[in-house]
């Protein structure tokens, strides 16, 4: 991860950022004023207690590294270390949950379960089913224990490398309302997973890609995807990018910061 790259992209984001006066589309104005500028409370107490427990958990796992750390190697990592470095902060998890309610999403796909904390935030929308994908067997086991403990029945875990599991899942699947891509932060897999997912998207679907400015290759993937012919609206929120597919949105792109 290049610090110089991140500094440059942060400055660029700050320069291009706009506020509600520059938003002409009613759809994006609504999104900005209701969701992006809403003060997010301190997360859901029961899930933030779980986060704290995970952060201090010293259990060592053998973790297959499918992500940007290196394909297929096994590393010893404590649950605490994973919780402190990989999990989405509550402000963003709450924002994703807000997006589910805003779009009334029912079929939700999360690429990259990790310990399942963001999954548990998404699963608060009880009429939604969350299909969550994790490659590491040891991590998926911890996530499933968390789902059982939380008593959430609307989460389905798909274990295995996304390179194999995603197209197998998508083949017989109905249209998807919401996707959170937070697994393999590399250029080629990001493009490939996006392409596969587009077969099951509809005009009202939303796709969030996490870590779009994390590296030059993620920056490149984001630029290519947000300018794809199927994308009719996009928002750069710095931490992540949001994609919309409704032709009525007429190819708009915004740069915002989550409050
Ligand atoms: C950043 S973490 C996900 C964090 C989670 N969404 C959250 O906010 O709590 C990324 C996860 O994706 C998994 N992953 C990365 N590449 C994968 C692949 N090719 N197939 C399956 N899982 C993968 C990693 O094992 C890791 O647990």
Tab-separated table of C-alpha atoms and ligand atoms in Angstrom:
chain	number	residue	atom	x	y	z
A	1	UNK	CA	0.000	0.000	0.000
A	2	UNK	CA	1.570	3.333	-1.032
A	3	UNK	CA	1.220	6.209	1.424
A	4	UNK	CA	2.159	8.690	-1.307
A	5	UNK	CA	-0.596	7.321	-3.512
A	6	UNK	CA	-3.117	7.612	-0.676
A	7	UNK	CA	-2.051	11.188	0.140
A	8	UNK	CA	-2.469	12.218	-3.506
A	9	UNK	CA	-5.868	10.584	-3.858
A	10	UNK	CA	-7.040	12.128	-0.568
A	11	UNK	CA	-6.110	15.636	-1.771
A	12	UNK	CA	-7.816	14.978	-5.123
A	13	UNK	CA	-10.949	13.824	-3.260
A	14	UNK	CA	-10.941	16.942	-1.099
A	15	UNK	CA	-10.556	19.212	-4.181
A	16	UNK	CA	-13.466	17.617	-6.071
A	17	UNK	CA	-15.824	17.216	-3.123
A	18	UNK	CA	-19.210	18.952	-3.521
A	19	UNK	CA	-22.113	19.777	-1.196
A	20	UNK	CA	-25.898	19.740	-1.659
A	21	UNK	CA	-25.883	23.023	-3.691
A	22	UNK	CA	-24.165	21.246	-6.565
A	23	UNK	CA	-26.474	18.238	-6.680
A	24	UNK	CA	-29.096	18.615	-9.399
A	25	UNK	CA	-30.532	15.106	-9.452
A	26	UNK	CA	-33.420	14.532	-6.976
A	27	UNK	CA	-32.240	10.925	-6.487
A	28	UNK	CA	-28.739	11.964	-5.421
A	29	UNK	CA	-29.998	14.995	-3.465
A	30	UNK	CA	-32.174	12.621	-1.437
A	31	UNK	CA	-29.294	10.224	-0.874
A	32	UNK	CA	-26.961	13.030	0.179
A	33	UNK	CA	-29.312	14.853	2.535
A	34	UNK	CA	-30.902	11.750	4.135
A	35	UNK	CA	-27.987	9.325	4.352
A	36	UNK	CA	-24.620	10.947	3.756
A	37	UNK	CA	-25.035	14.021	5.960
A	38	UNK	CA	-26.980	12.201	8.671
A	39	UNK	CA	-24.971	11.999	11.888
A	40	UNK	CA	-24.375	8.323	12.442
A	41	UNK	CA	-24.952	7.289	16.054
A	42	UNK	CA	-22.351	5.203	17.842
A	43	UNK	CA	-23.164	1.955	16.087
A	44	UNK	CA	-25.393	-0.764	17.499
A	45	UNK	CA	-24.323	-1.357	21.141
A	46	UNK	CA	-24.617	-5.146	21.041
A	47	UNK	CA	-22.498	-5.339	17.866
A	48	UNK	CA	-19.944	-2.814	19.128
A	49	UNK	CA	-19.590	-4.936	22.310
A	50	UNK	CA	-18.933	-7.921	20.046
A	51	UNK	CA	-16.344	-5.886	18.098
A	52	UNK	CA	-14.519	-5.054	21.353
A	53	UNK	CA	-14.564	-8.721	22.391
A	54	UNK	CA	-13.158	-9.765	19.009
A	55	UNK	CA	-10.467	-7.069	19.150
A	56	UNK	CA	-9.115	-8.475	22.399
A	57	UNK	CA	-9.438	-12.156	21.412
A	58	UNK	CA	-5.999	-13.841	21.401
A	59	UNK	CA	-7.071	-17.099	19.680
A	60	UNK	CA	-4.688	-17.926	16.832
A	61	UNK	CA	-6.142	-18.947	13.454
A	62	UNK	CA	-4.488	-20.504	10.396
A	63	UNK	CA	-5.663	-18.093	7.746
A	64	UNK	CA	-5.525	-18.708	3.988
A	65	UNK	CA	-4.668	-15.346	2.491
A	66	UNK	CA	-6.750	-14.820	-0.654
A	67	UNK	CA	-6.687	-11.031	-0.541
A	68	UNK	CA	-4.073	-8.492	-1.491
A	69	UNK	CA	-1.584	-10.039	0.965
A	70	UNK	CA	-0.762	-12.931	-1.374
A	71	UNK	CA	-2.734	-15.701	-3.042
A	72	UNK	CA	-3.276	-18.930	-1.079
A	73	UNK	CA	-0.507	-18.584	1.552
A	74	UNK	CA	-1.286	-19.600	5.148
A	75	UNK	CA	-0.524	-17.189	7.967
A	76	UNK	CA	-1.049	-17.381	11.710
A	77	UNK	CA	-3.189	-14.452	12.858
A	78	UNK	CA	-5.055	-13.796	16.091
A	79	UNK	CA	-8.764	-13.007	15.932
A	80	UNK	CA	-7.900	-9.724	17.672
A	81	UNK	CA	-5.456	-8.720	14.927
A	82	UNK	CA	-8.019	-9.522	12.207
A	83	UNK	CA	-10.712	-7.572	14.056
A	84	UNK	CA	-8.474	-4.537	14.495
A	85	UNK	CA	-7.275	-4.427	10.874
A	86	UNK	CA	-9.990	-5.871	8.608
A	87	UNK	CA	-13.384	-4.863	9.935
A	88	UNK	CA	-15.375	-1.933	8.581
A	89	UNK	CA	-15.820	0.863	11.182
A	90	UNK	CA	-19.357	1.211	12.581
A	91	UNK	CA	-20.033	4.555	10.848
A	92	UNK	CA	-19.706	2.843	7.467
A	93	UNK	CA	-21.523	-0.325	8.533
A	94	UNK	CA	-24.439	1.892	9.638
A	95	UNK	CA	-24.313	3.729	6.311
A	96	UNK	CA	-24.498	0.423	4.402
A	97	UNK	CA	-27.475	-0.610	6.538
A	98	UNK	CA	-29.096	2.778	5.794
A	99	UNK	CA	-28.549	2.088	2.082
A	100	UNK	CA	-30.345	-1.257	2.424
A	101	UNK	CA	-33.364	0.443	4.001
A	102	UNK	CA	-33.265	3.344	1.536
A	103	UNK	CA	-33.273	0.983	-1.464
A	104	UNK	CA	-35.457	-1.617	0.278
A	105	UNK	CA	-32.912	-4.272	-0.656
A	106	UNK	CA	-33.932	-7.887	-0.095
A	107	UNK	CA	-31.211	-9.926	-1.828
A	108	UNK	CA	-27.858	-8.753	-0.562
A	109	UNK	CA	-24.395	-10.046	-1.477
A	110	UNK	CA	-21.308	-9.328	0.610
A	111	UNK	CA	-17.933	-10.357	-0.840
A	112	UNK	CA	-15.566	-10.762	2.129
A	113	UNK	CA	-17.278	-11.812	5.380
A	114	UNK	CA	-14.250	-11.718	7.644
A	115	UNK	CA	-15.512	-12.120	11.235
A	116	UNK	CA	-19.026	-11.183	10.136
A	117	UNK	CA	-19.487	-7.853	11.890
A	118	UNK	CA	-20.615	-5.871	8.832
A	119	UNK	CA	-22.759	-8.875	7.849
A	120	UNK	CA	-24.492	-8.589	11.220
A	121	UNK	CA	-25.131	-4.885	10.606
A	122	UNK	CA	-26.654	-5.665	7.184
A	123	UNK	CA	-28.716	-8.511	8.659
A	124	UNK	CA	-30.530	-6.029	10.930
A	125	UNK	CA	-32.864	-5.571	7.956
A	126	UNK	CA	-34.728	-8.739	8.774
A	127	UNK	CA	-36.631	-9.071	5.479
A	128	UNK	CA	-33.304	-9.133	3.595
A	129	UNK	CA	-31.181	-12.242	3.036
A	130	UNK	CA	-27.447	-11.640	3.210
A	131	UNK	CA	-25.327	-13.996	1.073
A	132	UNK	CA	-21.816	-13.546	2.387
A	133	UNK	CA	-18.630	-15.029	0.872
A	134	UNK	CA	-15.478	-15.968	2.766
A	135	UNK	CA	-12.448	-17.898	1.515
A	136	UNK	CA	-10.734	-18.651	4.806
A	137	UNK	CA	-12.261	-21.666	6.549
A	138	UNK	CA	-10.970	-20.607	9.990
A	139	UNK	CA	-12.354	-17.047	9.627
A	140	UNK	CA	-15.690	-18.293	8.259
A	141	UNK	CA	-16.043	-20.539	11.338
A	142	UNK	CA	-15.649	-17.562	13.683
A	143	UNK	CA	-18.170	-15.578	11.618
A	144	UNK	CA	-20.687	-18.444	11.765
A	145	UNK	CA	-20.281	-18.655	15.551
A	146	UNK	CA	-21.031	-14.918	15.704
A	147	UNK	CA	-24.136	-15.320	13.515
A	148	UNK	CA	-25.398	-18.156	15.733
A	149	UNK	CA	-24.712	-16.134	18.881
A	150	UNK	CA	-26.646	-13.178	17.404
A	151	UNK	CA	-29.510	-15.515	16.441
A	152	UNK	CA	-29.547	-14.235	12.851
A	153	UNK	CA	-31.320	-16.598	10.471
A	154	UNK	CA	-31.157	-14.329	7.402
A	155	UNK	CA	-27.435	-14.884	6.705
A	156	UNK	CA	-26.146	-17.546	4.290
A	157	UNK	CA	-22.395	-18.155	4.283
A	158	UNK	CA	-20.734	-19.312	1.063
A	159	UNK	CA	-17.292	-20.633	1.890
A	160	UNK	CA	-14.411	-20.938	-0.598
A	161	UNK	CA	-12.390	-18.881	-3.042
A	162	UNK	CA	-14.589	-16.339	-4.845
A	163	UNK	CA	-12.823	-17.234	-8.080
A	164	UNK	CA	-14.851	-20.464	-7.933
A	165	UNK	CA	-17.808	-19.742	-5.641
A	166	UNK	CA	-19.149	-16.521	-7.156
A	167	UNK	CA	-20.095	-17.759	-10.614
A	168	UNK	CA	-21.490	-21.011	-9.144
A	169	UNK	CA	-23.708	-18.929	-6.839
A	170	UNK	CA	-24.776	-16.481	-9.550
A	171	UNK	CA	-25.698	-19.081	-12.177
A	172	UNK	CA	-29.132	-20.040	-10.764
A	173	UNK	CA	-29.663	-16.863	-8.704
A	174	UNK	CA	-32.391	-14.209	-9.018
A	175	UNK	CA	-31.593	-10.520	-9.379
A	176	UNK	CA	-29.538	-8.955	-6.600
A	177	UNK	CA	-30.517	-5.660	-4.934
A	178	UNK	CA	-27.332	-4.728	-3.127
A	179	UNK	CA	-23.673	-5.779	-3.342
A	180	UNK	CA	-20.816	-4.918	-0.991
A	181	UNK	CA	-17.460	-5.810	-2.586
A	182	UNK	CA	-14.900	-6.029	0.219
A	183	UNK	CA	-12.790	-9.123	-0.480
A	184	UNK	CA	-9.892	-9.305	-2.889
A	185	UNK	CA	-8.613	-5.741	-3.336
A	186	UNK	CA	-6.751	-6.365	-6.584
A	187	UNK	CA	-7.383	-5.002	-10.072
A	188	UNK	CA	-8.120	-8.247	-11.969
A	189	UNK	CA	-10.420	-9.947	-9.396
A	190	UNK	CA	-12.290	-6.692	-8.756
A	191	UNK	CA	-13.023	-6.325	-12.475
A	192	UNK	CA	-13.872	-10.024	-12.833
A	193	UNK	CA	-16.249	-10.143	-9.848
A	194	UNK	CA	-17.920	-6.916	-11.003
A	195	UNK	CA	-18.439	-8.359	-14.517
A	196	UNK	CA	-19.944	-11.562	-13.101
A	197	UNK	CA	-22.238	-9.611	-10.774
A	198	UNK	CA	-23.571	-7.322	-13.540
A	199	UNK	CA	-25.428	-10.337	-15.013
A	200	UNK	CA	-27.631	-10.379	-11.937
A	201	UNK	CA	-28.122	-6.641	-11.393
A	202	UNK	CA	-31.235	-4.601	-12.227
A	203	UNK	CA	-31.742	-0.864	-12.688
A	204	UNK	CA	-32.502	-0.340	-8.985
A	205	UNK	CA	-29.468	-2.318	-7.753
A	206	UNK	CA	-26.689	-0.661	-5.776
A	207	UNK	CA	-23.078	-1.811	-5.683
A	208	UNK	CA	-20.527	-0.606	-3.128
A	209	UNK	CA	-16.827	-1.190	-3.783
A	210	UNK	CA	-14.652	-0.801	-0.712
A	211	UNK	CA	-11.109	0.578	-0.571
A	212	UNK	CA	-11.221	2.275	-3.980
A	213	UNK	CA	-8.236	4.529	-3.202
A	214	UNK	CA	-6.218	1.964	-1.251
A	215	UNK	CA	-3.738	1.369	-4.074
A	216	UNK	CA	-3.083	2.378	-7.671
A	217	UNK	CA	-4.596	-0.850	-8.943
A	218	UNK	CA	-7.811	-0.328	-6.950
A	219	UNK	CA	-7.918	3.276	-8.218
A	220	UNK	CA	-7.648	1.943	-11.778
A	221	UNK	CA	-10.343	-0.690	-11.170
A	222	UNK	CA	-12.675	1.973	-9.711
A	223	UNK	CA	-12.138	4.374	-12.637
A	224	UNK	CA	-12.874	1.610	-15.156
A	225	UNK	CA	-15.937	0.365	-13.336
A	226	UNK	CA	-17.487	3.756	-12.608
A	227	UNK	CA	-17.176	4.720	-16.299
A	228	UNK	CA	-18.578	1.365	-17.481
A	229	UNK	CA	-21.511	1.678	-19.911
A	230	UNK	CA	-23.829	-0.100	-17.447
A	231	UNK	CA	-23.188	2.454	-14.689
A	232	UNK	CA	-25.503	5.496	-14.740
A	233	UNK	CA	-24.534	7.121	-11.455
A	234	UNK	CA	-21.590	6.920	-9.093
A	235	UNK	CA	-20.425	8.448	-5.839
A	236	UNK	CA	-16.854	8.537	-4.593
A	237	UNK	CA	-17.037	8.527	-0.780
A	238	UNK	CA	-13.267	8.130	-0.512
A	239	UNK	CA	-13.368	4.980	1.606
A	240	UNK	CA	-15.681	3.326	-0.898
A	241	UNK	CA	-17.490	3.936	-4.168
A	242	UNK	CA	-21.222	3.593	-4.809
A	243	UNK	CA	-22.592	2.566	-8.221
A	244	UNK	CA	-26.145	2.988	-9.548
A	245	UNK	CA	-27.578	1.367	-12.668
A	246	UNK	CA	-30.757	3.297	-13.427
A	247	UNK	CA	-30.550	4.876	-16.928
A	248	UNK	CA	-32.748	7.760	-15.662
A	249	UNK	CA	-29.762	8.957	-13.622
A	250	UNK	CA	-28.080	10.028	-16.811
A	251	UNK	CA	-24.412	9.384	-16.045
A	252	UNK	CA	-23.728	11.498	-12.993
A	253	UNK	CA	-20.679	11.272	-10.764
A	254	UNK	CA	-20.277	12.918	-7.350
A	255	UNK	CA	-17.488	13.192	-4.802
A	256	UNK	CA	-18.820	13.311	-1.236
A	257	UNK	CA	-17.633	12.680	2.321
A	258	UNK	CA	-19.656	10.675	4.818
A	259	UNK	CA	-20.424	12.819	7.865
B	1	LIG	C1	-11.557	-6.700	4.411
B	1	LIG	S1	-12.093	-8.276	4.911
B	1	LIG	C2	-13.857	-8.120	4.916
B	1	LIG	C3	-14.371	-7.270	6.032
B	1	LIG	C4	-15.864	-7.383	6.258
B	1	LIG	N1	-16.600	-7.055	5.050
B	1	LIG	C5	-16.266	-6.446	7.382
B	1	LIG	O1	-16.415	-5.252	7.129
B	1	LIG	O2	-16.440	-6.895	8.508
B	1	LIG	C6	-11.808	-9.217	3.451
B	1	LIG	C7	-12.143	-10.710	3.597
B	1	LIG	O3	-12.250	-11.246	2.274
B	1	LIG	C8	-11.694	-12.525	2.243
B	1	LIG	N2	-11.239	-12.781	0.862
B	1	LIG	C9	-10.280	-12.114	0.186
B	1	LIG	N3	-10.123	-12.634	-1.038
B	1	LIG	C10	-11.011	-13.665	-1.156
B	1	LIG	C11	-11.314	-14.597	-2.174
B	1	LIG	N4	-10.683	-14.595	-3.347
B	1	LIG	N5	-12.283	-15.496	-1.941
B	1	LIG	C12	-12.953	-15.507	-0.746
B	1	LIG	N6	-12.695	-14.655	0.264
B	1	LIG	C13	-11.727	-13.755	0.071
B	1	LIG	C14	-10.542	-12.471	3.245
B	1	LIG	O4	-10.240	-13.765	3.750
B	1	LIG	C15	-11.080	-11.505	4.301
B	1	LIG	O5	-11.643	-12.204	5.380
